[in-house]
Coordinates of C-alpha atoms in Angstrom, one line a residue:
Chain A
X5 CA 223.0 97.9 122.4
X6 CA 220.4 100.7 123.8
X7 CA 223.3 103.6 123.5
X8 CA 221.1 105.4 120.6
X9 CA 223.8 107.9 119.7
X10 CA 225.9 104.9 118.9
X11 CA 223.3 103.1 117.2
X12 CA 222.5 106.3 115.3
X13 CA 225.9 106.7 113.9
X14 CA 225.7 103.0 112.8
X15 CA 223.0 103.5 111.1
X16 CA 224.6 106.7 109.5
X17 CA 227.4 104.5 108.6
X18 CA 225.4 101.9 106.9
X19 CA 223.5 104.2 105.2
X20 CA 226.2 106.0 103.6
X21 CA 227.8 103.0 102.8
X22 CA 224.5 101.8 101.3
X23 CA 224.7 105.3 98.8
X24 CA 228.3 104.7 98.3
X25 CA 227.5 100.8 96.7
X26 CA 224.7 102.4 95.0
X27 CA 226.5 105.4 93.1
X28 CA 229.8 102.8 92.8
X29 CA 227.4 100.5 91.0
X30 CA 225.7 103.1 88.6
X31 CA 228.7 104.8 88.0
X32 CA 230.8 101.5 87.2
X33 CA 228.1 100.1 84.8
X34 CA 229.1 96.9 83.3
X35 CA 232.4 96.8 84.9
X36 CA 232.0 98.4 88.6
X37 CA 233.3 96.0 91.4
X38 CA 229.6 95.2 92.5
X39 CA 228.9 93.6 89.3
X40 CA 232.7 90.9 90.6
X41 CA 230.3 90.7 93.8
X42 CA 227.1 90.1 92.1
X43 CA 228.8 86.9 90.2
X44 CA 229.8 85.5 93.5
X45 CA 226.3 86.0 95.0
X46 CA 224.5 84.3 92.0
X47 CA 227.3 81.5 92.3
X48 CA 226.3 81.0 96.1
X49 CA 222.6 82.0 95.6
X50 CA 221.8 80.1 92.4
X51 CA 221.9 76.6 93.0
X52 CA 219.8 77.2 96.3
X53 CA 217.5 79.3 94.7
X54 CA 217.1 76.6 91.8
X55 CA 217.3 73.7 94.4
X56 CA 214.2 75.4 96.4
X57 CA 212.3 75.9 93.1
X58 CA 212.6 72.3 92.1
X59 CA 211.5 71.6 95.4
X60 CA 208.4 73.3 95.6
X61 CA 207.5 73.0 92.0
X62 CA 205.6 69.8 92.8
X63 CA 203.7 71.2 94.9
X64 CA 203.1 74.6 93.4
X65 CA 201.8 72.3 90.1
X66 CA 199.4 70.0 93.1
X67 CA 198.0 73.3 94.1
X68 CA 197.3 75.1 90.3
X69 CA 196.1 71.9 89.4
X70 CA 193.3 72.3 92.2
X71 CA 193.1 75.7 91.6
X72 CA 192.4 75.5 87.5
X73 CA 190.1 72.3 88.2
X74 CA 187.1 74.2 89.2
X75 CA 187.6 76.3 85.7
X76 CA 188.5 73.3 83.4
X77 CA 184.7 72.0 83.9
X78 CA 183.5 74.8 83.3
X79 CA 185.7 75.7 80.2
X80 CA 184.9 72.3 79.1
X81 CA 181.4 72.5 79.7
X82 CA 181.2 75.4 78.1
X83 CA 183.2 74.4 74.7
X84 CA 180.6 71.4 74.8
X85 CA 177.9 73.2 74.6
X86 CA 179.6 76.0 71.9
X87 CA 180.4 72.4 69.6
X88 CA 176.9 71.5 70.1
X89 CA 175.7 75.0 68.9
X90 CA 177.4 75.3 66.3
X91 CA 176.8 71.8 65.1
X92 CA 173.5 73.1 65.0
X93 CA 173.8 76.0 63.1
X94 CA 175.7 73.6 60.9
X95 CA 172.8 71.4 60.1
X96 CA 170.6 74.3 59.7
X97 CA 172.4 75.8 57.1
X98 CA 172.6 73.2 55.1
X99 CA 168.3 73.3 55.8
X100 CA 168.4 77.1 55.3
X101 CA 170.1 77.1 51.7
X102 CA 167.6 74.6 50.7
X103 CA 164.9 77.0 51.4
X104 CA 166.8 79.9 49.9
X105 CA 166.8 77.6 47.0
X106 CA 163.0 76.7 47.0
X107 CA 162.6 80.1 47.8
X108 CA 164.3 81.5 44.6
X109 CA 162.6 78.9 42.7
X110 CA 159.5 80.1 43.8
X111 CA 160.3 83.5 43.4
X112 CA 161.4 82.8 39.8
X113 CA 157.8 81.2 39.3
X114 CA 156.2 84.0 40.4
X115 CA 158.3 87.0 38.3
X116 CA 157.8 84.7 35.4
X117 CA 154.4 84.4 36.2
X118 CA 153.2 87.2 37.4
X119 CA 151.9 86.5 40.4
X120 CA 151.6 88.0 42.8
X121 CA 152.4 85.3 46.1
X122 CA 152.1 85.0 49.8
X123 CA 155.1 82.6 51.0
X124 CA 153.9 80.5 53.5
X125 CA 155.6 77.4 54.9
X126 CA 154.0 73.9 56.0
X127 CA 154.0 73.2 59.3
X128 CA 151.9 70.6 59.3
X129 CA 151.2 67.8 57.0
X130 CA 147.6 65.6 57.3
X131 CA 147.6 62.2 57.8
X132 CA 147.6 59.7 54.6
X133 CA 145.3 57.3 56.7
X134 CA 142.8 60.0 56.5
X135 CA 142.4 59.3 53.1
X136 CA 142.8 63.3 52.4
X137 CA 146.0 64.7 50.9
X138 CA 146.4 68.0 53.0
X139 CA 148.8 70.1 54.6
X140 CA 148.7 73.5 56.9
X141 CA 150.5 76.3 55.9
X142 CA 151.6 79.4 58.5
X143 CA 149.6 81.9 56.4
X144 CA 145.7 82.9 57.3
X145 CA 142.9 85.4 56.7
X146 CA 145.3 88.3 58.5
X147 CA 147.9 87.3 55.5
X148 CA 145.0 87.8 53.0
X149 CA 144.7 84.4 52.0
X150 CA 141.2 82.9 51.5
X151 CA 139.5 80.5 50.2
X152 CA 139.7 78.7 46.8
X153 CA 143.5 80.2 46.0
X154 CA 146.2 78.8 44.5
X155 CA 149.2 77.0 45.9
X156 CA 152.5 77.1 43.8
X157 CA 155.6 76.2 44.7
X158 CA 159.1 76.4 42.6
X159 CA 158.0 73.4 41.1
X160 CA 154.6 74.0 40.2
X161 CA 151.2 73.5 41.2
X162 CA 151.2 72.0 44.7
X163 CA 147.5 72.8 45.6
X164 CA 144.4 75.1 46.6
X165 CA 143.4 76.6 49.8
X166 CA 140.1 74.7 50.8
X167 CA 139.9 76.4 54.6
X168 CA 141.4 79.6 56.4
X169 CA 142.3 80.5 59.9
X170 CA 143.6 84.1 61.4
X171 CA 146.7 82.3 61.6
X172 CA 146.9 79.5 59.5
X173 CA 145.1 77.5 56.2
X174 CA 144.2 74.2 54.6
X175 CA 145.7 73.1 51.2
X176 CA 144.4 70.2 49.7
X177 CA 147.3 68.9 47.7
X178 CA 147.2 68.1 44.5
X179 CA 147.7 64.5 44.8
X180 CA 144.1 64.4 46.8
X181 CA 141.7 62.4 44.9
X182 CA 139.3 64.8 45.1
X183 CA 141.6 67.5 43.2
X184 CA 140.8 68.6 39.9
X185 CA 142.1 71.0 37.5
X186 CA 142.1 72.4 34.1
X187 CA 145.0 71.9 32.2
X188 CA 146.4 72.3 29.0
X189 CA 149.6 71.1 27.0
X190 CA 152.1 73.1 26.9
X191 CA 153.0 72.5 23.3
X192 CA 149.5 71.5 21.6
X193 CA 147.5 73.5 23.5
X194 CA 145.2 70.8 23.8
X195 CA 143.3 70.6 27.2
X196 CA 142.1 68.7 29.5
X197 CA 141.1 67.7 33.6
X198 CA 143.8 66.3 35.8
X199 CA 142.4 64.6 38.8
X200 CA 144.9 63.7 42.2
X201 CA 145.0 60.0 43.1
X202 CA 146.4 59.7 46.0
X203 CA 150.0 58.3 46.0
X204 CA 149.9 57.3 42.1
X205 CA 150.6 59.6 39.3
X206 CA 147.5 62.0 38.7
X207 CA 145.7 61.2 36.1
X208 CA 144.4 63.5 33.0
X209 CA 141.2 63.2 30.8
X210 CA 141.6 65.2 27.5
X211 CA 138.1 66.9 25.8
X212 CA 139.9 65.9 22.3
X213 CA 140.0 61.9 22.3
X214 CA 141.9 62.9 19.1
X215 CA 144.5 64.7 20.4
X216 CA 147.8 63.6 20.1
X217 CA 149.6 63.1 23.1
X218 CA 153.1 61.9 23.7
X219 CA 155.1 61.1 27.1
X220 CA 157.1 64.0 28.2
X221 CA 154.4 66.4 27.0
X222 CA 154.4 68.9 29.6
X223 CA 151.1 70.5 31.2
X224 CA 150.4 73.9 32.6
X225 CA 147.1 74.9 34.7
X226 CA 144.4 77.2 32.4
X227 CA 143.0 79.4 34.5
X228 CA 139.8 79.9 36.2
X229 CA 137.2 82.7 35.8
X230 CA 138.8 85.1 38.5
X231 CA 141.7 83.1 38.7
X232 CA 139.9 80.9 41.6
X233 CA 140.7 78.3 42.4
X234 CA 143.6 78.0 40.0
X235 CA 145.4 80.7 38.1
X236 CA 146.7 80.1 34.9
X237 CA 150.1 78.9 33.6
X238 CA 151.2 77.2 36.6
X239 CA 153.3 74.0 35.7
X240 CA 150.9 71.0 37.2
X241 CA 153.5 67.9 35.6
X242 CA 154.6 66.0 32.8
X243 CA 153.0 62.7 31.0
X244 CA 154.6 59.3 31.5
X245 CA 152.1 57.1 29.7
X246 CA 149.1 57.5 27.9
X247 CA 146.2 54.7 27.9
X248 CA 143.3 54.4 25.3
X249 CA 140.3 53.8 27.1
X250 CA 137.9 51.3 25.0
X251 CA 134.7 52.4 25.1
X252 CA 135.2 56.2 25.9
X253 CA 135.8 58.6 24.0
X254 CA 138.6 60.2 25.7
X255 CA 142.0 59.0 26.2
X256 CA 143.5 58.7 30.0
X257 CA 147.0 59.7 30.4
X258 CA 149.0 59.6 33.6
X259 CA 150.4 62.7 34.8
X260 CA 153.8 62.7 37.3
X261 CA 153.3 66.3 39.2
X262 CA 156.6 68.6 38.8
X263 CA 156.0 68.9 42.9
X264 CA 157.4 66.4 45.2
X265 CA 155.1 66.1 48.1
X266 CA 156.5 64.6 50.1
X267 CA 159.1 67.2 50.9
X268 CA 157.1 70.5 50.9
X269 CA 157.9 73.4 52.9
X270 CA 158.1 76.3 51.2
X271 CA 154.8 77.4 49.1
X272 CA 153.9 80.6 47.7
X273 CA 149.7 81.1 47.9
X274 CA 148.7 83.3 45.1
X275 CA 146.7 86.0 46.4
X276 CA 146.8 88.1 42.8
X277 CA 146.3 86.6 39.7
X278 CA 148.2 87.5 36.6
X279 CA 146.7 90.3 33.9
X280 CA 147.4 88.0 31.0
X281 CA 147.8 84.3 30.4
X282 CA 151.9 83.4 31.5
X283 CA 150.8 80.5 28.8
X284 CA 153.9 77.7 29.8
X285 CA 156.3 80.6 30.4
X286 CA 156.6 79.3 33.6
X287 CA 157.1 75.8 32.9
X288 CA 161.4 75.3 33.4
X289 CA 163.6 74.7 30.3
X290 CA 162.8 71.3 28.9
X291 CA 165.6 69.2 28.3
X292 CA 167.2 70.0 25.0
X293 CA 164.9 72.3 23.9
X294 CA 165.0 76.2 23.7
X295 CA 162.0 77.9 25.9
X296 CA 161.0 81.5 24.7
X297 CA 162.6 83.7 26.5
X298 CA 160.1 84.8 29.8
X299 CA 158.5 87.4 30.5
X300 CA 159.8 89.0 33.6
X301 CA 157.5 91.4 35.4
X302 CA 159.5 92.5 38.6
X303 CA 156.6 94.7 39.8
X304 CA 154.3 91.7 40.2
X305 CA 156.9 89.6 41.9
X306 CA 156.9 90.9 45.2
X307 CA 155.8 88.7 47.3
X308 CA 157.1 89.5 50.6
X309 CA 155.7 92.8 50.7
X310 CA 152.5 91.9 49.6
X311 CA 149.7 93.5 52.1
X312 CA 146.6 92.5 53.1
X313 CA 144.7 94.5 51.0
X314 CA 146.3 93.4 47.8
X315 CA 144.8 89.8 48.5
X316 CA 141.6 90.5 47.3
X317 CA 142.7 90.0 43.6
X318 CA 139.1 89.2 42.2
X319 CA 137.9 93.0 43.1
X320 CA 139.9 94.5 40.4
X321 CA 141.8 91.7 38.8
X322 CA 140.6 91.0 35.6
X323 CA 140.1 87.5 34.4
X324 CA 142.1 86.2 31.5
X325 CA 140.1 86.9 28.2
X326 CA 140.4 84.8 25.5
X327 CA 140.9 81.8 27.4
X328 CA 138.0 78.8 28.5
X329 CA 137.2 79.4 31.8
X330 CA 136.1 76.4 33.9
X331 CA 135.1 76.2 37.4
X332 CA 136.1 73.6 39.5
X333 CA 134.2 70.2 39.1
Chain B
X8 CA 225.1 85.9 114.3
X9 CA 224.9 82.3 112.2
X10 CA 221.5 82.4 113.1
X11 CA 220.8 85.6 111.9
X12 CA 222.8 84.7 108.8
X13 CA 220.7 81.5 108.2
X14 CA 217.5 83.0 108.4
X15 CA 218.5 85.7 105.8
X16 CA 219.5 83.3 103.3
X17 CA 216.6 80.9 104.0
X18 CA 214.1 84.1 104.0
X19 CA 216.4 85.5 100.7
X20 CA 215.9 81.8 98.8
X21 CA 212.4 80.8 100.0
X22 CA 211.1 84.9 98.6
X23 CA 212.6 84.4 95.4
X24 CA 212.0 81.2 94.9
X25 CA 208.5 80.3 96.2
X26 CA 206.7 83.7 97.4
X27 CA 207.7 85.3 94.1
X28 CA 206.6 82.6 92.0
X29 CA 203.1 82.3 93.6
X30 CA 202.1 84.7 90.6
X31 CA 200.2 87.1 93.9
X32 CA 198.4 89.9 92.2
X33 CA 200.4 93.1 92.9
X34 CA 203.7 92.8 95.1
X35 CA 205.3 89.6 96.5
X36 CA 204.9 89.1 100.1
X37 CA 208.3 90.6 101.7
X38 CA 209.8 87.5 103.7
X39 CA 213.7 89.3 104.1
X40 CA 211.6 92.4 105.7
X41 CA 209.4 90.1 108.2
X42 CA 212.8 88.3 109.2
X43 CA 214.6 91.6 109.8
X44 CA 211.4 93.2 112.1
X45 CA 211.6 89.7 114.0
X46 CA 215.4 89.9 114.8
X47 CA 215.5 93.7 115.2
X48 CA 212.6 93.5 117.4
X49 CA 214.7 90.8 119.5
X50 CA 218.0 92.8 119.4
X51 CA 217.5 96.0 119.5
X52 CA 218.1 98.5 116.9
X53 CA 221.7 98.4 116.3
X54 CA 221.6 94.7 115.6
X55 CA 218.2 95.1 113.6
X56 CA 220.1 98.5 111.1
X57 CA 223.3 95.4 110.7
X58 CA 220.9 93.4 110.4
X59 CA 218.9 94.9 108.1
X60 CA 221.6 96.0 105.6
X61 CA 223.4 92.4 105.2
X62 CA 220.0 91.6 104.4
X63 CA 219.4 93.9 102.0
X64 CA 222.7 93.7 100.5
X65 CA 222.2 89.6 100.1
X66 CA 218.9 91.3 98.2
X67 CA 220.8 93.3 96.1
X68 CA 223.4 91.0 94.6
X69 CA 221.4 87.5 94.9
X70 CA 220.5 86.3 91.4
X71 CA 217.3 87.8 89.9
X72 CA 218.2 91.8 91.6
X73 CA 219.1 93.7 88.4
X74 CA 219.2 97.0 90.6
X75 CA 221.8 99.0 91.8
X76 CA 223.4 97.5 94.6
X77 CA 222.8 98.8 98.2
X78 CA 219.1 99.9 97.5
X79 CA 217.5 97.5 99.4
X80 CA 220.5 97.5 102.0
X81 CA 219.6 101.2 102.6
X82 CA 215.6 100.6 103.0
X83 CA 216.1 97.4 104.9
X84 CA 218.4 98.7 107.3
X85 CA 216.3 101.9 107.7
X86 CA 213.4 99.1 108.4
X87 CA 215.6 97.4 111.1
X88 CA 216.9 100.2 113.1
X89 CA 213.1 102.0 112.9
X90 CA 211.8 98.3 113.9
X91 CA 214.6 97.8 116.7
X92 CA 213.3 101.4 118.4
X93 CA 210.0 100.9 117.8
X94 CA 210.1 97.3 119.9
X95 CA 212.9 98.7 122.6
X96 CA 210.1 101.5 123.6
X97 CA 207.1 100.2 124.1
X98 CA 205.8 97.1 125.4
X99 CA 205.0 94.2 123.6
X100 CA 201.7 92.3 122.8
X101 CA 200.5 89.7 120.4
X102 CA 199.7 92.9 117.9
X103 CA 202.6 94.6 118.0
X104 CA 204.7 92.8 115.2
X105 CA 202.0 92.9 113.0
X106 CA 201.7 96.9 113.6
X107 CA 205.3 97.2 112.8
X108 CA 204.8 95.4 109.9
X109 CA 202.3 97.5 108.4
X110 CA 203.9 100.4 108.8
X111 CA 207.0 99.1 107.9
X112 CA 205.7 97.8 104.8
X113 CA 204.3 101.0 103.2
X114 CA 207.4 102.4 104.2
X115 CA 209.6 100.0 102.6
X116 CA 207.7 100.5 99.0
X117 CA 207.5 104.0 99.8
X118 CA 211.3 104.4 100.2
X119 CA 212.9 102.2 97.7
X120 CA 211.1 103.8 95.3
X121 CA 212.1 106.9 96.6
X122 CA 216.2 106.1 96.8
X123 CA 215.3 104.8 93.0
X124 CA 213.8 108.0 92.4
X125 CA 217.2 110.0 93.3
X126 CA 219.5 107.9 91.3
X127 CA 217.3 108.0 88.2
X128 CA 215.2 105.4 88.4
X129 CA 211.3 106.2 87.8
X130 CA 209.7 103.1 87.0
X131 CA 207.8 103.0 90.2
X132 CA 206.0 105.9 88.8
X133 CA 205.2 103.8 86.1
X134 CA 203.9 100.4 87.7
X135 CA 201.6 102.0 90.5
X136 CA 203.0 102.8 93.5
X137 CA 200.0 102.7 95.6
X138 CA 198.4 99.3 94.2
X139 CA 202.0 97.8 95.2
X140 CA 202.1 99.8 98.2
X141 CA 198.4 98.3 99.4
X142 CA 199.0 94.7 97.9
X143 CA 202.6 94.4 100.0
X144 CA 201.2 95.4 103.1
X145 CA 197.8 93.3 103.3
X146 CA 200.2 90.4 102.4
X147 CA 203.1 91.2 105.1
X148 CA 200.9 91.7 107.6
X149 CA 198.8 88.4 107.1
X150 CA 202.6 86.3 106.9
X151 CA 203.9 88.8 110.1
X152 CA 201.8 86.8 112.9
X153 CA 203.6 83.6 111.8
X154 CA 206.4 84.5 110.9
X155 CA 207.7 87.2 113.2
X156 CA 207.0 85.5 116.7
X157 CA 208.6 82.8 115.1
X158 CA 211.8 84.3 114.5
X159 CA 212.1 86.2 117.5
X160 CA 211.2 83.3 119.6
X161 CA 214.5 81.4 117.4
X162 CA 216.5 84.3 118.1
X163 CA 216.0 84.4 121.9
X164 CA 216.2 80.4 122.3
X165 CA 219.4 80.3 120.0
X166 CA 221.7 83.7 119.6
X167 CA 220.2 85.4 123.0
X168 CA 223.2 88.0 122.7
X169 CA 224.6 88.2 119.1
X170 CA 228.4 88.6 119.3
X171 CA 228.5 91.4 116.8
X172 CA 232.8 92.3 116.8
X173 CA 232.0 95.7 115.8
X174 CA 229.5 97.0 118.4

């Protein structure tokens, strides 16, 4: 056992014989007598081998099991809160290309127009219990917005700026009983004062008591000196039914606003006003009937670029000629 | 003998069929090599370079071994008969198995690539000899302390002498 030179030429031995098995078997290839050797050693080794594996298998699956746990909750929590995020994003698109849409409507308005507008967006609406039809828009003095402006939206004429913050301003809506404005029809040219009345259709008083009014007749705002508060040719809303006063000599006619109030967000304040009269340009394609085609003036409709400075339209804009100018009441 | 024989299957089918399959990043934890230190270090080196090549030649023709036969019979048996001196030479503590494990480890890796190496193999060059080389021997010497004293303890209690008919 301890006799190293005998140990040494075992080892030798074993050794060689180790080199011999290994050229035999590269040298043989397929067919060397290792490979006869190898078949009986996966015969003998096989089964055992697979018997062990299914043995242990259990067990190996008990401890990944544990293992993965710790990473399943937090795969899981994660994924949970990916589906809530993109449910999200979801949702707001669907809110997003609404305002893309009220935003090309508006944007349409104001090309057609001319105008040249300040988008703003409501974030906050007053309370109908106040008796006062208002809303706050994220636009202010730093924005160029002040007082006695108009608010448009793709619809139409949503309102005028009463109030203005740095930050933020006051519309009072055109529903507001205390909101007046000078309109004309779009197809007679006939005009008149629209007055807000709260949640009930606003309600015009035409100058002519002979005019001839019919339901459907469309009405456009016509402008004030400086084109404060209102600016001209913006779409106020369309007669559904027309009432001869006894007694006075002007007819009353109830007006339904193009604007839905209740679902305002984005406005466009109009911080420039047009060189010339839009007339009803602006007004949308009645229902079978061909509008004119409008006049687009891309150079005045850029709105989100407007700067400050531009909002001081009254400086150098010049106020429509030709046209009645009337203050507010 | 039969002992000696049992443990290399058992060591052979427990490596291939459990330590392998742990999915261990790097190598696989070298059970046949911690059995041959534990019986060479009980028997001597004669027994452990016998030992050692049965061993290695179980290695080389049980199942998944796609290599030339006698590779790991060489290394093994150089890892008995170098394990067998090492033990018959110096005294023995609690630390020695594990020292002969580590060095017998890196030597191991070192040489079967190396025998590869002169019969045309070179894919050690291309899997990282050293990560294998470092993973192999942090994981034989964390099995050695169990499982070394435990073999030699089993050799002495049940094969004291191994009748080997050709020493």
């Amino acid at each position: 056992m301890r006799d190293t030179r005998r140990s040494r030429m075992i080892l030798v031995l074993l050794l060689a014989i180790s080199f011999a098995l290994i050229t035999v078997d590269i040298r043989g290839g397929r067919n060397s007598p290792v490979s006869h050797v190898r078949d009986w050693a996966s015969a003998v080794f096989g089964p055992a081998e697979e018997a062990t594996a299914d043995a242990v298998d259990p067990i190996g699956r008990a401890i990944d099991a544990v293992r993965d746990a710790g990473s399943h909750e937090d795969e899981k929590k994660k994924l949970q809160q990916e589906n809530a995020r993109l449910r999200q994003e979801l949702e707001n698109i669907e809110l997003d290309r609404n305002r893309v849409a009220e935003l090309d409507r508006l944007l349409r308005v104001a090309a057609v127009g001319q105008y040249k507008i300040k988008p703003a967006r409501v974030v906050a609406v007053g309370a109908a219990q106040s008796f006062s039809w208002t809303v706050t828009i994220d636009a202010g003095s730093g924005d160029g917005i002040k007082p006695d402006m108009t608010v448009v939206n793709g619809e139409g004429l949503v309102g005028r700026v009463t109030s203005v913050g740095p930050m933020t301003a006051t519309v009072l809506l055109a529903t507001d009983p205390g909101f007046s404005v000078g309109s004309r029809m779009a197809g007679s040219m006939e005009i008149g004062i629209t007055t807000g009345q709260g949640d009930r259709p606003m309600k015009l008083s035409l100058l002519n008591g002979q005019a001839q009014v019919k339901t459907g007749d469309r009405l456009v705002t016509f402008g004030s000196q400086g084109g404060r508060p209102f600016v001209p040719g913006v779409p106020v809303g369309e007669v559904t039914e027309i009432r001869a006063t006894p007694g006075a000599l002007t007819k009353t006619v109830e007006v339904k606003p193009f604007v839905k109030f209740t679902s305002l967000d984005t406005v466009g304040v109009v911080v420039e006003p047009p060189r010339t009269d839009p007339r009803d340009a602006v007004l949308p394609p009645a229902p079978g009937q061909q509008q004119p085609p409008a006049p687009v003036a891309p150079a005045a409709a850029t709105p989100a670029t407007t700067p400050p400075a531009s909002g001081k339209p009254q400086a150098n804009g010049r106020p429509p000629k030709n046209e009645p100018t009337t203050g507010r009441d | 003998m039969l002992y000696a024989a049992v443990l290399i299957v058992v060591g052979l089918v427990l490596q291939v069929s459990v330590l392998a399959r742990l999915g261990l990043p790097g190598a696989v934890p070298d059970l046949l090599l911690l059995v041959v230190v534990g019986m060479a270090m009980t028997y001597g080196p004669t027994a452990g370079c016998v030992i050692g090549f049965a061993a290695g030649l179980c290695a080389d023709l049980a199942p998944p071994a796609d290599h030339a036969a006698g590779r790991y019979a060489f290394v093994l048996c150089v890892a008995g008969y170098a394990a067998g001196l090492f033990a018959s030479r110096n005294r023995q503590s609690a630390l020695t198995p594990i020292l002969v494990v580590v060095v017998l480890a890196a030597l191991t890796t070192v040489l079967y690539a190396g025998v590869g190496a002169l019969v045309g193999d070179t894919a050690a060059r291309d899997v990282g000899l050293g990560h294998l080389m470092v993973t192999s021997v942090v994981y034989d010497a964390v099995l050695a302390p169990f499982v070394v004293p435990l073999v030699m303890a089993g050799a002495r209690r049940t094969d004291p002498q191994p009748m080997l008919p050709i020493i």
